Amino acid sequence: MAFCLAENVGATVTGVEYSGSLVTLARHRSEMKSLTDKVTFMEKDMRKLDFEPQSFDAILFWGSLVHVNAEDYLPMFRKAYDWLKPGGRLVMQGLIKSESDGTVTQEFKDYITRMCYKPITYSECLQFLSSSGLQLLEFKHRRDFYVQDSADTLDKVKKNWHKIITNVSKETLEKTVSIWEEKRRWAEDGALYICLLLAQRPLQEE
Ligand SMILES: C[S@@+](CC[C@H](N)C(=O)[O-])C[C@H]1O[C@@H](n2cnc3c(N)ncnc32)[C@H](O)[C@@H]1O
């Protein structure tokens, strides 16, 4: 996403990632794409970030908030408010869990623990957002996309089984297939879905 923003809209991007190996990979890609002047990466826990107020036109939480605890959402939204310029946009893409009690089975709990997911519900998300002072502009449920994306990825993994076994291992292939089968099942069930949220820091303080 960092490269996409730099390449397509000319944005200057600061990417933040917890995992050192992913940061190394991202920096390598940045060099390969000759984008080191436009895209920089920090290896950091986003909950411990500190930027000057009003430093950014836009902030993206791209698939990352599902890994933090529910109590971290409001502080992260408040920080985003603070770091955004007035009128600046927050974009969040992430996993949201269904409001329905039916999905809170032990099997579902085991799955999200294994995946290190800590999803909150749509209404919790909106509550945290409005408490932070950010204004919701748009919220899209992308359940169908999640179902399709899980099915497509599973197809791709299955089609490339020979390459994966040769280049990685049979165990990795089996584990990957089982993860994506489970993902697809929970997506079809509606227990988890991808949402796309767009919010803004109001132009004028209330
Ligand atoms: C689904 S991946 C998305 C990666 C990337 N944003 C992208 O779109 O390709 C979620 C990422 O969030 C990172 N992450 C999880 N908790 C984090 C934290 N507290 N601070 C920074 N990054 C975190 C994980 O290491 C993982 O790489």
PDB file of N, CA, C and O and ligand atoms in Angstrom, residues 1-2 16-19 22 42 44-49 61-68 93 117, ligand 1:
ATOM      1  N   MET A   1       0.829  -1.208   0.000  1.00  0.00           N
ATOM      2  CA  MET A   1       0.000   0.000   0.000  1.00  0.00           C
ATOM      3  C   MET A   1       0.865   1.259   0.000  1.00  0.00           C
ATOM      4  O   MET A   1       0.584   2.208  -0.721  1.00  0.00           O
ATOM      5  N   ALA A   2       1.985   1.234   0.760  1.00  0.00           N
ATOM      6  CA  ALA A   2       2.891   2.394   0.787  1.00  0.00           C
ATOM      7  C   ALA A   2       3.396   2.704  -0.629  1.00  0.00           C
ATOM      8  O   ALA A   2       3.386   3.855  -1.070  1.00  0.00           O
ATOM      9  N   VAL A  16       4.841   1.996   8.950  1.00  0.00           N
ATOM     10  CA  VAL A  16       5.196   1.514  10.281  1.00  0.00           C
ATOM     11  C   VAL A  16       4.852   0.035  10.385  1.00  0.00           C
ATOM     12  O   VAL A  16       3.733  -0.366  10.026  1.00  0.00           O
ATOM     13  N   GLU A  17       5.787  -0.754  10.845  1.00  0.00           N
ATOM     14  CA  GLU A  17       5.565  -2.207  10.938  1.00  0.00           C
ATOM     15  C   GLU A  17       6.342  -2.736  12.149  1.00  0.00           C
ATOM     16  O   GLU A  17       7.462  -2.331  12.413  1.00  0.00           O
ATOM     17  N   TYR A  18       5.700  -3.643  12.850  1.00  0.00           N
ATOM     18  CA  TYR A  18       6.197  -4.257  14.066  1.00  0.00           C
ATOM     19  C   TYR A  18       7.325  -5.259  13.783  1.00  0.00           C
ATOM     20  O   TYR A  18       8.281  -5.374  14.526  1.00  0.00           O
ATOM     21  N   SER A  19       7.168  -5.984  12.658  1.00  0.00           N
ATOM     22  CA  SER A  19       8.088  -7.090  12.370  1.00  0.00           C
ATOM     23  C   SER A  19       9.346  -6.602  11.635  1.00  0.00           C
ATOM     24  O   SER A  19       9.256  -6.029  10.543  1.00  0.00           O
ATOM     25  N   LEU A  22       9.829  -7.943   8.070  1.00  0.00           N
ATOM     26  CA  LEU A  22       8.975  -7.304   7.046  1.00  0.00           C
ATOM     27  C   LEU A  22       9.498  -5.908   6.707  1.00  0.00           C
ATOM     28  O   LEU A  22       9.430  -5.473   5.556  1.00  0.00           O
ATOM     29  N   MET A  42       9.527   2.393   9.331  1.00  0.00           N
ATOM     30  CA  MET A  42       9.985   2.379  10.715  1.00  0.00           C
ATOM     31  C   MET A  42       9.608   1.038  11.328  1.00  0.00           C
ATOM     32  O   MET A  42       8.468   0.580  11.159  1.00  0.00           O
ATOM     33  N   LYS A  44       8.480  -0.456  14.414  1.00  0.00           N
ATOM     34  CA  LYS A  44       7.956   0.105  15.659  1.00  0.00           C
ATOM     35  C   LYS A  44       6.573  -0.460  15.967  1.00  0.00           C
ATOM     36  O   LYS A  44       5.795  -0.738  15.066  1.00  0.00           O
ATOM     37  N   ASP A  45       6.281  -0.559  17.247  1.00  0.00           N
ATOM     38  CA  ASP A  45       4.919  -0.856  17.690  1.00  0.00           C
ATOM     39  C   ASP A  45       4.115   0.436  17.508  1.00  0.00           C
ATOM     40  O   ASP A  45       4.471   1.470  18.082  1.00  0.00           O
ATOM     41  N   MET A  46       3.059   0.369  16.697  1.00  0.00           N
ATOM     42  CA  MET A  46       2.333   1.609  16.387  1.00  0.00           C
ATOM     43  C   MET A  46       1.741   2.265  17.636  1.00  0.00           C
ATOM     44  O   MET A  46       1.499   3.464  17.664  1.00  0.00           O
ATOM     45  N   ARG A  47       1.535   1.470  18.694  1.00  0.00           N
ATOM     46  CA  ARG A  47       0.960   2.039  19.915  1.00  0.00           C
ATOM     47  C   ARG A  47       1.969   2.932  20.636  1.00  0.00           C
ATOM     48  O   ARG A  47       1.614   3.696  21.511  1.00  0.00           O
ATOM     49  N   LYS A  48       3.245   2.802  20.259  1.00  0.00           N
ATOM     50  CA  LYS A  48       4.280   3.616  20.916  1.00  0.00           C
ATOM     51  C   LYS A  48       4.809   4.725  20.010  1.00  0.00           C
ATOM     52  O   LYS A  48       5.850   5.306  20.278  1.00  0.00           O
ATOM     53  N   LEU A  49       4.076   4.996  18.938  1.00  0.00           N
ATOM     54  CA  LEU A  49       4.533   6.017  17.986  1.00  0.00           C
ATOM     55  C   LEU A  49       4.318   7.412  18.535  1.00  0.00           C
ATOM     56  O   LEU A  49       3.376   7.654  19.292  1.00  0.00           O
ATOM     57  N   PHE A  61      -4.709   2.748   8.555  1.00  0.00           N
ATOM     58  CA  PHE A  61      -4.501   1.541   9.362  1.00  0.00           C
ATOM     59  C   PHE A  61      -4.884   0.395   8.426  1.00  0.00           C
ATOM     60  O   PHE A  61      -6.069   0.117   8.228  1.00  0.00           O
ATOM     61  N   TRP A  62      -3.888  -0.238   7.834  1.00  0.00           N
ATOM     62  CA  TRP A  62      -4.173  -1.195   6.755  1.00  0.00           C
ATOM     63  C   TRP A  62      -3.978  -2.621   7.264  1.00  0.00           C
ATOM     64  O   TRP A  62      -2.874  -3.143   7.238  1.00  0.00           O
ATOM     65  N   GLY A  63      -5.051  -3.189   7.768  1.00  0.00           N
ATOM     66  CA  GLY A  63      -5.000  -4.581   8.241  1.00  0.00           C
ATOM     67  C   GLY A  63      -4.256  -4.769   9.550  1.00  0.00           C
ATOM     68  O   GLY A  63      -3.990  -5.900   9.951  1.00  0.00           O
ATOM     69  N   SER A  64      -3.931  -3.680  10.227  1.00  0.00           N
ATOM     70  CA  SER A  64      -3.092  -3.816  11.423  1.00  0.00           C
ATOM     71  C   SER A  64      -3.866  -3.743  12.741  1.00  0.00           C
ATOM     72  O   SER A  64      -3.483  -4.389  13.728  1.00  0.00           O
ATOM     73  N   LEU A  65      -4.971  -2.975  12.772  1.00  0.00           N
ATOM     74  CA  LEU A  65      -5.650  -2.782  14.062  1.00  0.00           C
ATOM     75  C   LEU A  65      -6.249  -4.071  14.633  1.00  0.00           C
ATOM     76  O   LEU A  65      -6.452  -4.174  15.833  1.00  0.00           O
ATOM     77  N   VAL A  66      -6.496  -5.050  13.754  1.00  0.00           N
ATOM     78  CA  VAL A  66      -7.082  -6.313  14.243  1.00  0.00           C
ATOM     79  C   VAL A  66      -6.111  -7.036  15.196  1.00  0.00           C
ATOM     80  O   VAL A  66      -6.508  -7.901  15.966  1.00  0.00           O
ATOM     81  N   HIS A  67      -4.849  -6.619  15.189  1.00  0.00           N
ATOM     82  CA  HIS A  67      -3.865  -7.266  16.065  1.00  0.00           C
ATOM     83  C   HIS A  67      -3.732  -6.578  17.430  1.00  0.00           C
ATOM     84  O   HIS A  67      -2.990  -7.053  18.280  1.00  0.00           O
ATOM     85  N   VAL A  68      -4.391  -5.428  17.618  1.00  0.00           N
ATOM     86  CA  VAL A  68      -4.264  -4.764  18.927  1.00  0.00           C
ATOM     87  C   VAL A  68      -5.524  -5.025  19.749  1.00  0.00           C
ATOM     88  O   VAL A  68      -6.566  -5.416  19.226  1.00  0.00           O
ATOM     89  N   GLN A  93      -8.649  -0.271   6.916  1.00  0.00           N
ATOM     90  CA  GLN A  93      -9.141  -1.494   6.295  1.00  0.00           C
ATOM     91  C   GLN A  93      -8.840  -2.595   7.291  1.00  0.00           C
ATOM     92  O   GLN A  93      -7.699  -2.713   7.763  1.00  0.00           O
ATOM     93  N   TYR A 117      -5.740 -12.571  16.074  1.00  0.00           N
ATOM     94  CA  TYR A 117      -6.706 -11.526  15.769  1.00  0.00           C
ATOM     95  C   TYR A 117      -7.420 -11.146  17.058  1.00  0.00           C
ATOM     96  O   TYR A 117      -7.697 -12.002  17.905  1.00  0.00           O
TER      97      TYR A 117
HETATM   98  C1  LIG B   1      -2.514  -7.999   7.652  1.00  0.00           C
HETATM   99  S1  LIG B   1      -0.890  -7.435   7.817  1.00  0.00           S
HETATM  100  C2  LIG B   1      -0.950  -5.964   6.831  1.00  0.00           C
HETATM  101  C3  LIG B   1       0.399  -5.551   6.403  1.00  0.00           C
HETATM  102  C4  LIG B   1       0.467  -4.250   5.574  1.00  0.00           C
HETATM  103  N1  LIG B   1      -0.199  -3.157   6.260  1.00  0.00           N
HETATM  104  C5  LIG B   1      -0.067  -4.458   4.202  1.00  0.00           C
HETATM  105  O1  LIG B   1      -1.125  -3.942   3.846  1.00  0.00           O
HETATM  106  O2  LIG B   1       0.561  -5.187   3.442  1.00  0.00           O
HETATM  107  C6  LIG B   1      -0.898  -6.763   9.465  1.00  0.00           C
HETATM  108  C7  LIG B   1       0.472  -6.269   9.900  1.00  0.00           C
HETATM  109  O3  LIG B   1       0.337  -5.519  11.099  1.00  0.00           O
HETATM  110  C8  LIG B   1       1.543  -5.697  11.844  1.00  0.00           C
HETATM  111  N2  LIG B   1       1.287  -5.309  13.235  1.00  0.00           N
HETATM  112  C9  LIG B   1       0.564  -5.982  14.157  1.00  0.00           C
HETATM  113  N3  LIG B   1       0.558  -5.320  15.337  1.00  0.00           N
HETATM  114  C10 LIG B   1       1.307  -4.200  15.154  1.00  0.00           C
HETATM  115  C11 LIG B   1       1.693  -3.119  15.999  1.00  0.00           C
HETATM  116  N4  LIG B   1       1.290  -3.059  17.267  1.00  0.00           N
HETATM  117  N5  LIG B   1       2.464  -2.144  15.486  1.00  0.00           N
HETATM  118  C12 LIG B   1       2.876  -2.187  14.195  1.00  0.00           C
HETATM  119  N6  LIG B   1       2.544  -3.182  13.328  1.00  0.00           N
HETATM  120  C13 LIG B   1       1.774  -4.180  13.808  1.00  0.00           C
HETATM  121  C14 LIG B   1       1.856  -7.168  11.668  1.00  0.00           C
HETATM  122  O4  LIG B   1       3.229  -7.435  11.914  1.00  0.00           O
HETATM  123  C15 LIG B   1       1.436  -7.415  10.212  1.00  0.00           C
HETATM  124  O5  LIG B   1       2.526  -7.323   9.332  1.00  0.00           O
END
